[in-house]
Coordinates of C-alpha atoms and ligand atoms in Angstrom, one line a residue:
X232 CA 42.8 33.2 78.5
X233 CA 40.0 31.3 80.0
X234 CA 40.6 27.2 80.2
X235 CA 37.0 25.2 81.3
X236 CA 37.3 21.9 82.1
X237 CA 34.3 19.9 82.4
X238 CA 34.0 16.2 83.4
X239 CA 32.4 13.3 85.9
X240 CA 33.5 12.9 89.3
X241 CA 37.0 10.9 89.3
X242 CA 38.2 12.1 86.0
X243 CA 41.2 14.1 87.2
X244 CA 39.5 17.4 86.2
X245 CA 41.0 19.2 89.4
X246 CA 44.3 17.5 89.7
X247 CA 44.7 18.6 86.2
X248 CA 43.1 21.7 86.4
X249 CA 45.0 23.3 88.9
X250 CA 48.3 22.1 87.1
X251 CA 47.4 24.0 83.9
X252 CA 46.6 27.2 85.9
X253 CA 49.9 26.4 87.5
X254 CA 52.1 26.3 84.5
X255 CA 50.5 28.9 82.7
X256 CA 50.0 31.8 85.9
X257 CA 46.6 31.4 85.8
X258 CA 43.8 31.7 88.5
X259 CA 41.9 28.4 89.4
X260 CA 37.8 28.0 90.2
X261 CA 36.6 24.3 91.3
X262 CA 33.4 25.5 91.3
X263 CA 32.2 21.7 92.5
X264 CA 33.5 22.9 95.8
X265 CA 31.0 26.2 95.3
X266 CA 28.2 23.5 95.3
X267 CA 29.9 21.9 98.2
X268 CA 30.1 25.4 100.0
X269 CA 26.8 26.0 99.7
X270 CA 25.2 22.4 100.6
X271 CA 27.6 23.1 104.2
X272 CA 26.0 26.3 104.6
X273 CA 22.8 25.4 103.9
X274 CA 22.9 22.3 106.6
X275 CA 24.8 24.6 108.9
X276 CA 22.0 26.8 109.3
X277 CA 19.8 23.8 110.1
X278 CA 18.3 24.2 106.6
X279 CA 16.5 20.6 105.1
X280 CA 18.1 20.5 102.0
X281 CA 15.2 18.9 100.1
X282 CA 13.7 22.2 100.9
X283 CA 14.8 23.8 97.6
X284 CA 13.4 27.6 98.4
X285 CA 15.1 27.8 101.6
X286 CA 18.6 26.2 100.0
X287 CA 18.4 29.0 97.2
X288 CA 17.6 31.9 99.9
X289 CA 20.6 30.6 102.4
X290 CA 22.7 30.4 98.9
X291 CA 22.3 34.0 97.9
X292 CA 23.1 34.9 101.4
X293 CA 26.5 32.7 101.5
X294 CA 29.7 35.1 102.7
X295 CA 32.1 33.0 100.7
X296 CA 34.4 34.0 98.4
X297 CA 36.5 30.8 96.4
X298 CA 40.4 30.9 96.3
X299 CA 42.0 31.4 93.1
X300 CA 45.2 30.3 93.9
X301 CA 46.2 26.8 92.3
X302 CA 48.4 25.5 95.1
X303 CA 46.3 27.1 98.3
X304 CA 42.6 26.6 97.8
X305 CA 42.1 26.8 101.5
X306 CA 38.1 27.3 102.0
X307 CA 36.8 29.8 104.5
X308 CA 33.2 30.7 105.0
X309 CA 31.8 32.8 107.5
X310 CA 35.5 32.5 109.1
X311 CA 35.4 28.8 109.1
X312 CA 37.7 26.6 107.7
X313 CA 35.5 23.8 105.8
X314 CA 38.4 23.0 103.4
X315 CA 38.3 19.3 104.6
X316 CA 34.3 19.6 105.6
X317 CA 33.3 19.6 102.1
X318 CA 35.6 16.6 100.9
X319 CA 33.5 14.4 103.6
X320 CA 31.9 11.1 102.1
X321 CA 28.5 12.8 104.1
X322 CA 28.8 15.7 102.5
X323 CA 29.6 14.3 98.7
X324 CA 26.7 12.0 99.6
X325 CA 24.0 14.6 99.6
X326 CA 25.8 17.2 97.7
X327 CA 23.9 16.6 94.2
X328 CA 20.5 17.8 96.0
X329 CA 22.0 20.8 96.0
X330 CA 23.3 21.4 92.8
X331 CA 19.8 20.2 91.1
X332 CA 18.4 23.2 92.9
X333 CA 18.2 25.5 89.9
X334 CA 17.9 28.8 91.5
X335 CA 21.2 27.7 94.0
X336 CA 22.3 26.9 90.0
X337 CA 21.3 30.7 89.0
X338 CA 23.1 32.1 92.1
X339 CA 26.3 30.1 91.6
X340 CA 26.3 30.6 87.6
X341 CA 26.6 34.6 88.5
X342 CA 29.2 34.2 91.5
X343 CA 30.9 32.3 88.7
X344 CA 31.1 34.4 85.9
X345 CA 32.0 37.7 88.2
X346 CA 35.0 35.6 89.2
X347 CA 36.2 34.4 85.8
X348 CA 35.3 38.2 84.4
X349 CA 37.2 40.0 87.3
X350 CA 40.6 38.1 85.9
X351 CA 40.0 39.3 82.6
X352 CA 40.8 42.4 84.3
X353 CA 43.1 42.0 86.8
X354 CA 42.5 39.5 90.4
X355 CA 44.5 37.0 91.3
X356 CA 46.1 36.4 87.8
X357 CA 46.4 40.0 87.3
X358 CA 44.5 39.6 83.6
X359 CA 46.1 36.6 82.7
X360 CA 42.8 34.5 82.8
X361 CA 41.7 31.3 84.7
X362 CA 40.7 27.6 84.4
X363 CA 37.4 27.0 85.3
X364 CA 36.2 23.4 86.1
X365 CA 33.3 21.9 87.1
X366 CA 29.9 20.5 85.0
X367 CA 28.5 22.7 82.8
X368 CA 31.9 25.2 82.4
X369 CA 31.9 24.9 78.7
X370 CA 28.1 24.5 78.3
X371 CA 26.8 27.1 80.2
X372 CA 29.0 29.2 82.3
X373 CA 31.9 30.0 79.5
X374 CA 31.1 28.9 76.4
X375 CA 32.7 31.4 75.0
X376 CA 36.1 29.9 76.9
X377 CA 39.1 29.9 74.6
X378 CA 40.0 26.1 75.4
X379 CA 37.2 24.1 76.0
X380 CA 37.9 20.5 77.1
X381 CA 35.6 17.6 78.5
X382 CA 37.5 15.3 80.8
X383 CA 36.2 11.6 81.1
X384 CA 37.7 8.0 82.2
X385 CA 36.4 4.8 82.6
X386 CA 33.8 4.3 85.3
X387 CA 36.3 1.6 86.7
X388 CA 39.4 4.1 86.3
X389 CA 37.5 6.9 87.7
X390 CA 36.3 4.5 91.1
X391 CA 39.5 3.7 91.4
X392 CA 40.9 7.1 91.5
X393 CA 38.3 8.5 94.2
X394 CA 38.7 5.3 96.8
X395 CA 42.1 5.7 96.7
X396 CA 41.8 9.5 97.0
X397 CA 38.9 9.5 99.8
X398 CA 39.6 6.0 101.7
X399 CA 43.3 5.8 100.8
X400 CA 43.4 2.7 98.4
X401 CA 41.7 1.1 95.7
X402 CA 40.4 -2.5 97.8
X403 CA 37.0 -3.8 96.6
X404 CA 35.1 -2.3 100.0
X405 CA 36.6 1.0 99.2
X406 CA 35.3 0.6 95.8
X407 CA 32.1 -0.2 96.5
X408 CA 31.8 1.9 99.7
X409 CA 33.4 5.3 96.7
X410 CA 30.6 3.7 94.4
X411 CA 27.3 5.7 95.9
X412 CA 29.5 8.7 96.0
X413 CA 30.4 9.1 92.2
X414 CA 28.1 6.6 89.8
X415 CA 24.5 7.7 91.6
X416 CA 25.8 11.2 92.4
X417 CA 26.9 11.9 88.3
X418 CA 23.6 10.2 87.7
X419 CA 21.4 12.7 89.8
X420 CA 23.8 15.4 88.8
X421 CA 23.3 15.0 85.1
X422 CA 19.7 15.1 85.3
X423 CA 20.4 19.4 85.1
X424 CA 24.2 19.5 82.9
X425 CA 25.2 17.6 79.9
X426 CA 29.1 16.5 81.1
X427 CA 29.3 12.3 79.7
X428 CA 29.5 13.8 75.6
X429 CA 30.9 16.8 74.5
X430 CA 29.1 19.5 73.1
X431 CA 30.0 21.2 69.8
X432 CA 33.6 22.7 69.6
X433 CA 34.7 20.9 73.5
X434 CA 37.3 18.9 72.7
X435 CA 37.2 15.3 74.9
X436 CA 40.0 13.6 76.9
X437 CA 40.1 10.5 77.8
X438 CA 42.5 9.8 81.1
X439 CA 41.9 6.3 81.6
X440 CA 45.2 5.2 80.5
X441 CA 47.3 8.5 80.6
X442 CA 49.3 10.4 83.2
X443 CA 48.6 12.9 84.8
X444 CA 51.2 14.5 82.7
X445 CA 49.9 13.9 79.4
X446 CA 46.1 14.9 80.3
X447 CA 48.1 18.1 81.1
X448 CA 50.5 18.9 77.6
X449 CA 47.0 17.2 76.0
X450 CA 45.7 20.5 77.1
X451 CA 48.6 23.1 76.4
X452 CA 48.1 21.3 72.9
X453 CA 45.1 22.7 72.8
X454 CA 46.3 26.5 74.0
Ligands
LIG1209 O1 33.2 18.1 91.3 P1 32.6 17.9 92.7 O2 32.4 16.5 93.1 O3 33.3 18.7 93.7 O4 31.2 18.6 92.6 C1 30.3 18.7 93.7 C2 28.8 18.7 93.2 O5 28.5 19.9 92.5 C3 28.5 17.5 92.4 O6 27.2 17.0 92.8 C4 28.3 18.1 91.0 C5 28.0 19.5 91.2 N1 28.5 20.4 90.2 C6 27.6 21.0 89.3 O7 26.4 20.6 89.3 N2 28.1 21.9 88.4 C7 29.3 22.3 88.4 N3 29.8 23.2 87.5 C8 30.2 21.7 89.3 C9 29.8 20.8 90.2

């Protein structure tokens, strides 16, 4: 079974995402937090990250291998914990100049689809499959995916949902200050994926008004 999930920042993509793999003993990819990965790497090594040939050589050479497991997705490159390193404001900020590199993109579509073809056969889900989220999941990385959904909300629901997450409430400064972080970030970012309309045969959600719950047995519906 393979589940992409694709969607804007602040649509509940991973909240949700790692609930379905969850209930159904599947493995779990956020491969926004590959991006993130490599954009930490890339700076750690003192690389400028507008220097897009450098960026995709640091990429390729990235010891990092993403956890699977729904409820630990503990981070660990290069035996450093960037679990909460990557979740920065500084990091989100600059993030998308990364994942408009296209040969980072190249690099990160095959770490992807070794991952999601290894549970076919066994890994962490021991064949049961995974959900894959992210941009371009059911475009470009898995079209193929058995359940193909495309995750949206509001762009007020969705600003809401990130302050709160990232500055701990949903106050007009943490709005606007969460504002640079998801509206100019999904605009740069969709300059190279497709993710505000669904292509053929993805099925959208809208989670503006619905629970976390419902988003979920929205998608079992679809199973
Ligand atoms: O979902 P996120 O905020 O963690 O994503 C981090 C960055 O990676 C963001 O700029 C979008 C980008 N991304 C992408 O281009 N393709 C994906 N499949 C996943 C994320």
């Amino acid at each position: 079974m393979i589940i992409a999930i694709d969607g804007p920042s602040g649509s509940g993509k991973s909240t949700v995402s790692k609930l379905v793999a969850q209930r159904n003993g599947l493995a779990y990819l956020d491969t926004g937090a590959m991006f993130r990965a490599a954009a930490w790497w890339a700076h750690r090594g003192g690389i400028d990250l507008d220097d897009q040939a450098a960026v995709e050589e640091a990429t390729k050479e990235m010891p990092f291998t993403p956890p699977l497991d729904p409820l630990d997705q503990t981070f660990v490159l290069d035996g450093v914990d960037i679990t909460s390193a990557i979740r920065e404001p500084s990091l989100s900020r600059v993030v998308s100049k990364v994942a408009v590199n296209l040969g980072v993109r190249a690099e990160l579509l095959r770490r992807q689809r070794e991952v999601i073809a290894a549970e076919q056969r066994g890994g962490f889900s021991g064949g049961a499959g995974i959900v894959a989220e992210g941009r371009d999941i059911t475009t470009v990385v898995v079209p193929e995916a058995d359940v193909r959904v495309l995750l949206t909300a509001s762009e007020e629901a969705r600003l809401a949902r990130r302050a709160r997450e990232v500055r701990g409430d949903a106050s007009d400064a943490a709005i606007e200050a969460t504002r640079a972080e998801i509206v100019d970030r999904d605009k740069a970012d969709s300059t190279v994926s497709e993710f505000m309309h669904a292509a053929d045969g993805v099925t959208t959600i809208d989670s503006s008004a619905l629970t976390i719950d419902q988003v979920v047995d929205a998608i079992q519906s679809l199973m």
